[in-house]
PDB file of C-alpha atoms in Angstrom:
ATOM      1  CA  UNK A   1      -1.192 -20.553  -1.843  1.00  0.00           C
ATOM      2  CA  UNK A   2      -4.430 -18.787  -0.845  1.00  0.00           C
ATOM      3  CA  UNK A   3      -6.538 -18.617  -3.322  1.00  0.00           C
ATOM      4  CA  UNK A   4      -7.389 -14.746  -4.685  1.00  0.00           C
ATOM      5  CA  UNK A   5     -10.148 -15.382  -7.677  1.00  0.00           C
ATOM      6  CA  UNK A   6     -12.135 -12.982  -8.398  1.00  0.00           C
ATOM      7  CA  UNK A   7     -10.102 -10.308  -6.152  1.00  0.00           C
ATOM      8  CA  UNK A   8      -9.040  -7.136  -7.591  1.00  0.00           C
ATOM      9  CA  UNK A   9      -5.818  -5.924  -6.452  1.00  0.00           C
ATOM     10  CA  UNK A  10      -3.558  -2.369  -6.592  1.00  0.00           C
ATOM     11  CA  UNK A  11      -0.330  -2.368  -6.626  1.00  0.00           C
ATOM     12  CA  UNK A  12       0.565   1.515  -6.090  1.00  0.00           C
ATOM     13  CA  UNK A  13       4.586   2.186  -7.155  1.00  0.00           C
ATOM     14  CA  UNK A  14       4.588  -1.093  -9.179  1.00  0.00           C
ATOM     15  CA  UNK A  15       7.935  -0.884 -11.239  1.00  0.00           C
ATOM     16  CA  UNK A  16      10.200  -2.095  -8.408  1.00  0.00           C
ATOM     17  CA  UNK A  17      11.445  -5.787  -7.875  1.00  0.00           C
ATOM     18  CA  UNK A  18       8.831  -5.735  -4.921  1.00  0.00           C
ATOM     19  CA  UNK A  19       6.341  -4.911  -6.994  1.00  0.00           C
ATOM     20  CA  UNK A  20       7.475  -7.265  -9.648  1.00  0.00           C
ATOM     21  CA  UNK A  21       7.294  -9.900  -7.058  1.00  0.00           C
ATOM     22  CA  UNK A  22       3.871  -8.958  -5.685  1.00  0.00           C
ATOM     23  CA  UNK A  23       2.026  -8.746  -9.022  1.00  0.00           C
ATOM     24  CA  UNK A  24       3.915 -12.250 -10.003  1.00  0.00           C
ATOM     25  CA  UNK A  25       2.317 -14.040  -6.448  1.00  0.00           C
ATOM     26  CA  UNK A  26      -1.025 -12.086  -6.869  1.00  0.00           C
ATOM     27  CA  UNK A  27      -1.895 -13.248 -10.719  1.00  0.00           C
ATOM     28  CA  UNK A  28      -0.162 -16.614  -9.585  1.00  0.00           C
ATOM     29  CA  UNK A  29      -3.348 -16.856  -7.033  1.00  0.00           C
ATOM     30  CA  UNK A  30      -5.379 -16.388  -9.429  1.00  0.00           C
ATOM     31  CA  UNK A  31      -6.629 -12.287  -8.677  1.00  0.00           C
ATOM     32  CA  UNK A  32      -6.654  -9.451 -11.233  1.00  0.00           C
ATOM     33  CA  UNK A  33      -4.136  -7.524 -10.509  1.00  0.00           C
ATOM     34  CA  UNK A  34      -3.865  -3.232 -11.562  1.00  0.00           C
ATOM     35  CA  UNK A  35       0.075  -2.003 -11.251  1.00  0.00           C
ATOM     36  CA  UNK A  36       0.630   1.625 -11.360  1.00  0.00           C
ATOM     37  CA  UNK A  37       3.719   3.139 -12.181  1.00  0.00           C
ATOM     38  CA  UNK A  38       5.069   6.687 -13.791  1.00  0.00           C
ATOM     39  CA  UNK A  39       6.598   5.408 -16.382  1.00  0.00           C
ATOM     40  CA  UNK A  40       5.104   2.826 -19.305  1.00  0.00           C
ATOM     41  CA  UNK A  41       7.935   1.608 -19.940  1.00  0.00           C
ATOM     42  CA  UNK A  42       8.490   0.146 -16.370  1.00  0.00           C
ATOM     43  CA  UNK A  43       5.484  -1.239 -16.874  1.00  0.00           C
ATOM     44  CA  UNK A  44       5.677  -3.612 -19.233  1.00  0.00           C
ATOM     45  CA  UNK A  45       7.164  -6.123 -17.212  1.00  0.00           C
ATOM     46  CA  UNK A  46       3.964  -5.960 -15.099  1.00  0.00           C
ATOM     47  CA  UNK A  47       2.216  -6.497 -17.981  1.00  0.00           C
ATOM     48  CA  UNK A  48       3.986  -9.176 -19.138  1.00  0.00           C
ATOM     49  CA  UNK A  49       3.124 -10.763 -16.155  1.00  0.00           C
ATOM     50  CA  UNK A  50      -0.643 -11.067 -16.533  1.00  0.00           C
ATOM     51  CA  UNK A  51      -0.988  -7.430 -14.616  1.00  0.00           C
ATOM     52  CA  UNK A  52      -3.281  -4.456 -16.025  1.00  0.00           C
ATOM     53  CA  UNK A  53      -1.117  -1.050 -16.155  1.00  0.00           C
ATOM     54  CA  UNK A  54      -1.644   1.992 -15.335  1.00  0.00           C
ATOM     55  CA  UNK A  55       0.774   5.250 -15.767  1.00  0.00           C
ATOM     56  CA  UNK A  56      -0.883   7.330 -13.285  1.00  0.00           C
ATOM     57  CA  UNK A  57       1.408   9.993 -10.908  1.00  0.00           C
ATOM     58  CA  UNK A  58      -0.021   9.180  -7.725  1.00  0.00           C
ATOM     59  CA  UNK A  59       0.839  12.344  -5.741  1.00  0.00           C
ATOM     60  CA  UNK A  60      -2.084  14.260  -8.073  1.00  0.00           C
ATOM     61  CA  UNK A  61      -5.306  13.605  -6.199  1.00  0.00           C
ATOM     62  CA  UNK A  62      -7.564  14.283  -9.493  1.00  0.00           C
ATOM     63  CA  UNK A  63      -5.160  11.722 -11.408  1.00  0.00           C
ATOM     64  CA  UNK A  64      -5.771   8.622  -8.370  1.00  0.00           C
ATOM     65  CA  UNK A  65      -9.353   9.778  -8.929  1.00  0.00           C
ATOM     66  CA  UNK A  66      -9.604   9.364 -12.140  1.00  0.00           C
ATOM     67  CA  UNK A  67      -7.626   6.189 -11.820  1.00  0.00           C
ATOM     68  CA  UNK A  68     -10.414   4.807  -9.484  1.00  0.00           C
ATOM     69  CA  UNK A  69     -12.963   5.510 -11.900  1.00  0.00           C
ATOM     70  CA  UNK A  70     -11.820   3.892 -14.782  1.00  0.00           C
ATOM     71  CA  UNK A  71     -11.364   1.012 -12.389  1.00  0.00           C
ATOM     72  CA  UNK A  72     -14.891   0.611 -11.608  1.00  0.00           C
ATOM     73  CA  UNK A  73     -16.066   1.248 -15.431  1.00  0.00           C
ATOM     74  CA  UNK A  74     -13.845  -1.882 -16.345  1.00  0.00           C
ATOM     75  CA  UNK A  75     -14.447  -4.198 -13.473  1.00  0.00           C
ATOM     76  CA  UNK A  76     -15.995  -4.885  -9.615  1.00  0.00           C
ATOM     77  CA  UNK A  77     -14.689  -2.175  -6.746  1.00  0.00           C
ATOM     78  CA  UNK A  78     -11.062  -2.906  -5.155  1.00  0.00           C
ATOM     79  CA  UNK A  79     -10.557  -5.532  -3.270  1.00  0.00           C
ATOM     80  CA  UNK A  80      -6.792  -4.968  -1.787  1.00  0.00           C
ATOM     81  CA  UNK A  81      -4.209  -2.207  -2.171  1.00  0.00           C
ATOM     82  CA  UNK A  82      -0.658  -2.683  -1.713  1.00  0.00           C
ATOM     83  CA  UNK A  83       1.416   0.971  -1.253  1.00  0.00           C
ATOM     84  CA  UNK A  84       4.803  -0.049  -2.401  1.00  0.00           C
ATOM     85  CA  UNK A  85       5.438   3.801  -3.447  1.00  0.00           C
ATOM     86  CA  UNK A  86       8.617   5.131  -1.502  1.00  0.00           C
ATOM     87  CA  UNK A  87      12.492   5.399  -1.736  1.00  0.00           C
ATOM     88  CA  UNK A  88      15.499   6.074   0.685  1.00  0.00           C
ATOM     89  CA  UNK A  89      17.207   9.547   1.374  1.00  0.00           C
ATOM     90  CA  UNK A  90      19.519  10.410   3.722  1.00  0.00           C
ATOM     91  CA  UNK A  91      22.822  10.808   5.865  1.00  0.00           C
ATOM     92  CA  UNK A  92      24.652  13.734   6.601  1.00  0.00           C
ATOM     93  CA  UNK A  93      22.974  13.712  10.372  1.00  0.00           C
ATOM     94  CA  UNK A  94      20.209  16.325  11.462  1.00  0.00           C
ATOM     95  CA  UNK A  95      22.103  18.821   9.136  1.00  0.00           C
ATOM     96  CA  UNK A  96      22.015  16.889   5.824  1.00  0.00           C
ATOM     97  CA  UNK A  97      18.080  16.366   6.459  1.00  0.00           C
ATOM     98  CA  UNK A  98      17.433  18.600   3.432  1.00  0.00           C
ATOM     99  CA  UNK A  99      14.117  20.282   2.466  1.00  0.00           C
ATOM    100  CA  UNK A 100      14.418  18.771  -1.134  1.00  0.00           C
ATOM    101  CA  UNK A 101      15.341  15.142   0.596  1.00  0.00           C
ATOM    102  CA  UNK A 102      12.397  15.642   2.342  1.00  0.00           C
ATOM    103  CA  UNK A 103       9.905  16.528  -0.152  1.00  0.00           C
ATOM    104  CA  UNK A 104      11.231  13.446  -2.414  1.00  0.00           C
ATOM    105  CA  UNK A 105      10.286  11.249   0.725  1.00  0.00           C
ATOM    106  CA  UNK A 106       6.719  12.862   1.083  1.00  0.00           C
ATOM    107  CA  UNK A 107       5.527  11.931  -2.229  1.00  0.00           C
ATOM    108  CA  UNK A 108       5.128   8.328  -0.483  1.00  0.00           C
ATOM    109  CA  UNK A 109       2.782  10.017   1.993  1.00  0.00           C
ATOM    110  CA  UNK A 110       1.182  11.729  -0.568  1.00  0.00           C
ATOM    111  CA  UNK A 111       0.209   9.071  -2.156  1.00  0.00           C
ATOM    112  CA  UNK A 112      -0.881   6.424   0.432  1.00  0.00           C
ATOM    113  CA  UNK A 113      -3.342   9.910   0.930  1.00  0.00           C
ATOM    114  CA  UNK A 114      -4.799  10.124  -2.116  1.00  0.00           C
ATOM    115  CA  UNK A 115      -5.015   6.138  -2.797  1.00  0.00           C
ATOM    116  CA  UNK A 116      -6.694   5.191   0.728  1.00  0.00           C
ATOM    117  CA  UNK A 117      -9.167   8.075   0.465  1.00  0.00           C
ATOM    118  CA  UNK A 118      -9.690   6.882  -2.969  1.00  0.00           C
ATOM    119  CA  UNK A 119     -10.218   3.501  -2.370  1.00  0.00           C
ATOM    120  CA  UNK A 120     -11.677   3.773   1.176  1.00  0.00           C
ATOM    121  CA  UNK A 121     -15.044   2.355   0.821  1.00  0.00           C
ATOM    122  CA  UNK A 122     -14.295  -0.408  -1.879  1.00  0.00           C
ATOM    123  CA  UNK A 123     -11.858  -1.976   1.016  1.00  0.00           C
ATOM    124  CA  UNK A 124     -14.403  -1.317   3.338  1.00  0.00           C
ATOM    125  CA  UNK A 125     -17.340  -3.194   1.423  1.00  0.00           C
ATOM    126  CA  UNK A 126     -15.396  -5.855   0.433  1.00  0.00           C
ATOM    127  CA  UNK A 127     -16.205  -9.231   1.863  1.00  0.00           C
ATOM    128  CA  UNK A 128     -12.368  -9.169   2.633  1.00  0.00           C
ATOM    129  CA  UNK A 129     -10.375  -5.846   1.712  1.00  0.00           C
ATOM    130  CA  UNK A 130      -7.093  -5.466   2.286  1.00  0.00           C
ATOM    131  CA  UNK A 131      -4.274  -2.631   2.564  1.00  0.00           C
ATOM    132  CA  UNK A 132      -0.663  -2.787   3.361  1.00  0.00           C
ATOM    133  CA  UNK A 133       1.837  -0.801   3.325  1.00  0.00           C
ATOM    134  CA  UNK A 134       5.762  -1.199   3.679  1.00  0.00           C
ATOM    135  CA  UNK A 135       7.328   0.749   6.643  1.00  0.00           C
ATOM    136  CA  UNK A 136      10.493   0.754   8.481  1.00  0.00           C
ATOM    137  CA  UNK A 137      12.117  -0.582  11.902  1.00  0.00           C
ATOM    138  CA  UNK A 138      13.173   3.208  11.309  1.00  0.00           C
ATOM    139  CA  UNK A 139      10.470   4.134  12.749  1.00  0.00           C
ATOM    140  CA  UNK A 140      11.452   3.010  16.242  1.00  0.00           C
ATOM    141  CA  UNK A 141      14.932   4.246  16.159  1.00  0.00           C
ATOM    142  CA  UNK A 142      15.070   7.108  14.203  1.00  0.00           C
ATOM    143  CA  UNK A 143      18.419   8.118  13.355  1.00  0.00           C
ATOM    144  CA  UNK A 144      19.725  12.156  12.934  1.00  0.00           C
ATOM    145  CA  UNK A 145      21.134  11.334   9.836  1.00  0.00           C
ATOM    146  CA  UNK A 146      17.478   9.485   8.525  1.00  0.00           C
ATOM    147  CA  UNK A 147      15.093  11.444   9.932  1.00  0.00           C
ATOM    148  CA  UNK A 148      13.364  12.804   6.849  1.00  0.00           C
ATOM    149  CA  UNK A 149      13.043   9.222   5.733  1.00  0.00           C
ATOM    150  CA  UNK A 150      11.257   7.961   9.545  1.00  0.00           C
ATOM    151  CA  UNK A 151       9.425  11.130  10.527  1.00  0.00           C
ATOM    152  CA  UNK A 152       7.354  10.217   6.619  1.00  0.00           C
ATOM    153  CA  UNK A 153       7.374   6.195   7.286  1.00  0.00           C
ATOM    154  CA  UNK A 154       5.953   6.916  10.791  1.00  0.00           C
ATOM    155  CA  UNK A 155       3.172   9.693   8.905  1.00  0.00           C
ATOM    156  CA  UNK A 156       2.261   6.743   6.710  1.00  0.00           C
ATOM    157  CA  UNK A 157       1.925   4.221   9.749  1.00  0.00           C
ATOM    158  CA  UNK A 158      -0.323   6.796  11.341  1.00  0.00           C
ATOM    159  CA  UNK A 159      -2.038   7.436   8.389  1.00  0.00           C
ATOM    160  CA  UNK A 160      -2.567   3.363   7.991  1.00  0.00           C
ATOM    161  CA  UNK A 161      -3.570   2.956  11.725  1.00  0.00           C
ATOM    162  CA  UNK A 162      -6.408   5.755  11.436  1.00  0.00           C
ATOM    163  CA  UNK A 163      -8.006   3.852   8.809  1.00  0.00           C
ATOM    164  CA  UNK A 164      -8.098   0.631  10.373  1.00  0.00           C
ATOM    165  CA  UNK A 165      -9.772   2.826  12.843  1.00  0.00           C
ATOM    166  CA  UNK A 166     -12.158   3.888  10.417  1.00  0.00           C
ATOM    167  CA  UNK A 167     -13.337   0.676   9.540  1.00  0.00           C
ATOM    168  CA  UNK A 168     -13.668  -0.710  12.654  1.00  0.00           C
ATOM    169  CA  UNK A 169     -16.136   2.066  13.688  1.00  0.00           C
ATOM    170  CA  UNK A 170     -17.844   1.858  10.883  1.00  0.00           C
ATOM    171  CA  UNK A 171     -18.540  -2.153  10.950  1.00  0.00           C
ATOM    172  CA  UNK A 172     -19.240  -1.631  15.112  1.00  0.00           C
ATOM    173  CA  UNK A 173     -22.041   1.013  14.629  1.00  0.00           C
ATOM    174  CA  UNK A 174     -23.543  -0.835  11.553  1.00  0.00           C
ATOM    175  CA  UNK A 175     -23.571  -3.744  13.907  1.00  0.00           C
ATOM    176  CA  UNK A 176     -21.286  -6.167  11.123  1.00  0.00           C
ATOM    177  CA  UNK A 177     -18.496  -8.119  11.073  1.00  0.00           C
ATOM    178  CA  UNK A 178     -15.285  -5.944  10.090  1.00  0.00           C
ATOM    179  CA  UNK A 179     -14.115  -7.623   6.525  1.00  0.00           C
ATOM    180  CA  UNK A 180     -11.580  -4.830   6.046  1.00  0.00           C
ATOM    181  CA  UNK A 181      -7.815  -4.601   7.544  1.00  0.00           C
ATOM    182  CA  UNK A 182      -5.147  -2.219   7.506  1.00  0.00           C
ATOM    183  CA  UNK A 183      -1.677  -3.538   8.211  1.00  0.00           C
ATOM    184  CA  UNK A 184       2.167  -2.004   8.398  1.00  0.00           C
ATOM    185  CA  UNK A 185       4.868  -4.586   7.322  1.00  0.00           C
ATOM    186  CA  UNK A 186       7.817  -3.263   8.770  1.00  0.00           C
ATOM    187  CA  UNK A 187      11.289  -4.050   7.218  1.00  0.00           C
ATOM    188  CA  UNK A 188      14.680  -3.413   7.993  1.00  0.00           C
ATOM    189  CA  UNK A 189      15.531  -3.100   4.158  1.00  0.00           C
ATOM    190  CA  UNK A 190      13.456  -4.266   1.936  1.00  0.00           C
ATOM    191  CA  UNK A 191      16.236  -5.854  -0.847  1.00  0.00           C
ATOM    192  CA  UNK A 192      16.272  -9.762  -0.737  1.00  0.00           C
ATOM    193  CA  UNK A 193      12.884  -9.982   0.891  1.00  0.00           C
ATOM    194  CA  UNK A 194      10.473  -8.854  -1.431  1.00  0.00           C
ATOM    195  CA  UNK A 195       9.177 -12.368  -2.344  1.00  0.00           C
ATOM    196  CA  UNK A 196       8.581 -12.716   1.731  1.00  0.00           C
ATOM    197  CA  UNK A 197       6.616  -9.441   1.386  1.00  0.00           C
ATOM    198  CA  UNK A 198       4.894 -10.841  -1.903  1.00  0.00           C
ATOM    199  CA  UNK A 199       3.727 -13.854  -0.001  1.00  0.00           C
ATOM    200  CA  UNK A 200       3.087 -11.854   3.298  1.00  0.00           C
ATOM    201  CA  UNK A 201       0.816  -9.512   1.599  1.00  0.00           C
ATOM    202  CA  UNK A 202      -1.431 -12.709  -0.488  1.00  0.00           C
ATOM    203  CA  UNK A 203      -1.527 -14.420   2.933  1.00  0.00           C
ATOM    204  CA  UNK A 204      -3.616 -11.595   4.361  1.00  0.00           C
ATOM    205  CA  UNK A 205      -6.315 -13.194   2.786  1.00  0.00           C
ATOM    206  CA  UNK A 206      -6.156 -16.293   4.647  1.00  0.00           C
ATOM    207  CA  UNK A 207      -6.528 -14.601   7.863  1.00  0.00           C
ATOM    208  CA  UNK A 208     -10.033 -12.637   9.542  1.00  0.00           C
ATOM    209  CA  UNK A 209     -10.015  -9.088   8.968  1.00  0.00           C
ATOM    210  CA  UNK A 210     -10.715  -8.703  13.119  1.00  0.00           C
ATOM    211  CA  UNK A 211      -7.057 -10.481  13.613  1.00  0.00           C
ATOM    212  CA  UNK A 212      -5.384  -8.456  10.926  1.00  0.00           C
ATOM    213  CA  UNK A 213      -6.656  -4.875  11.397  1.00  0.00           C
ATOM    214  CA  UNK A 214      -4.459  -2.164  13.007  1.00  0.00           C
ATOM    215  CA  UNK A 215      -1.306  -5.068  13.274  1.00  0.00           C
ATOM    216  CA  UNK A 216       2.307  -4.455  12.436  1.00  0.00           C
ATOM    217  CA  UNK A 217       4.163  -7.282  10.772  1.00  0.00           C
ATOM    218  CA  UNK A 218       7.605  -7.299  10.913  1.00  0.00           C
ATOM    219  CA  UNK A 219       9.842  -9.202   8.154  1.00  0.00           C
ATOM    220  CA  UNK A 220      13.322 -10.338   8.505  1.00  0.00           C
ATOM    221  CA  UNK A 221      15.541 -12.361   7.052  1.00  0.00           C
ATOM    222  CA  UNK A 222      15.847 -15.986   7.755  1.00  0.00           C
TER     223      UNK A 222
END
C-alpha cells in the first residue's frame, strides 16, 4: 500500500459505499482524510473511520469556500481531492430526459466547479496533488434514454481535462516539474467496484504526476 503520511485528502460526496471505501484505504495509508457529506448523520460512519467531517452542500460556492478555509486554519493546504458527488437518472429515451432529471444530475458538475476552483492551487503546490473524479463509459455511447446523465459526466471530464491543462502550463512556464494530476476513472457502474476505485485512487500516489495528468482510467470488473 503506498504510503500517504502526512497527505491531506477530500473526499467530496462522502456518504456512499465508495466513499466509505475510499476514506477506509486513505486513513489505512496513513493520510488525513476530510469527508464531506449533506447530511451528519451519514457521516458518522466516516468518522468512525478515522475521517474528519464536514456537512457542507457543495453546489453553494461561498459554503466550498468557507469549507477550504477552515481547512487551512486546522491543518497544511490539500493534498488530493476525490469528487465522488453524483447519482443516476434516466430512461424514458430523448423524451423522458426531464429538466428536473437534469438539474439533479448537474449538482455533480456544480460541485466538481466549485471544489477544483477551490482547491486549485493547493493541488497545484503540492509536491504531489491529486484529483479524480468518477465518470462513465456513458460518455462514449450516450444513450437517448441517458443523456442527461452523459451530456453532465462528459461536462465534468471536460471540466477535469482543462485543469490538468492548467497545471501543466503553469509548471512549463515556471520552468518545474508538474507534481499535480488530474485523472477521469471511468466505470461502467460503479456497485461492486468501489474498493478497486478506493485502491485506484491511493495508487495515484505511487505514480509521477507527468504520467498521470490528463489520463482516463477505466475500471472493470475482473
Amino acid at each position: 500500500m503506498t504510503d500517504l503520511t502526512g497527505r491531506t485528502v477530500l473526499i467530496a460526496g462522502a456518504t456512499s459505499a465508495s466513499g466509505l471505501a475510499a476514506a477506509r484505504t486513505l486513513t489505512a495509508a496513513g493520510a488525513r482524510v476530510v469527508a464531506t457529506g449533506r447530511s451528519a448523520g451519514r457521516l458518522t460512519p466516516l468518522a468512525a473511520l478515522g475521517a474528519e467531517v464536514e456537512t457542507v452542500d457543495l453546489a453553494d460556492e461561498r459554503a466550498v469556500l468557507d469549507l477550504v478555509h477552515r481547512l487551512h486554519e486546522r491543518g497544511p493546504s490539500i493534498d488530493g481531492l476525490l469528487h465522488l458527488v453524483g447519482g443516476w437518472r434516466g430512461g424514458g429515451g430523448l423524451a423522458g430526459q426531464t429538466e428536473e432529471d437534469y438539474r439533479a444530475l448537474e449538482t455533480s458538475f456544480t460541485a466538481l466547479r466549485h471544489l477544483s476552483r477551490a482547491v486549485y492551487d493547493d493541488l497545484r503546490i503540492s509536491p504531489a496533488g491529486r484529483l479524480a473524479i468518477v465518470s462513465s463509459t456513458a460518455v462514449k455511447r450516450p444513450l437517448a434514454g441517458g443523456a442527461n446523465y452523459a451530456a453532465v459526466k462528459a461536462a465534468s471530464e471536460a471540466w477535469t481535462r482543462a485543469v490538468a491543462q492548467g497545471w501543466a502550463k503553469a509548471a512549463r512556464e515556471a520552468g518545474e516539474p508538474l507534481h499535480a494530476a488530474a485523472v477521469i476513472f471511468r466505470l461502467k457502474a460503479l456497485a461492486g467496484l468501489e474498493d478497486r476505485l478506493a485502491d485506484a485512487y491511493a495508487g495515484l500516489w505511487a505514480a509521477e504526476a507527468s504520467t498521470l495528468n490528463d489520463s482516463i482510467i477505466e475500471l472493470q470488473d475482473g
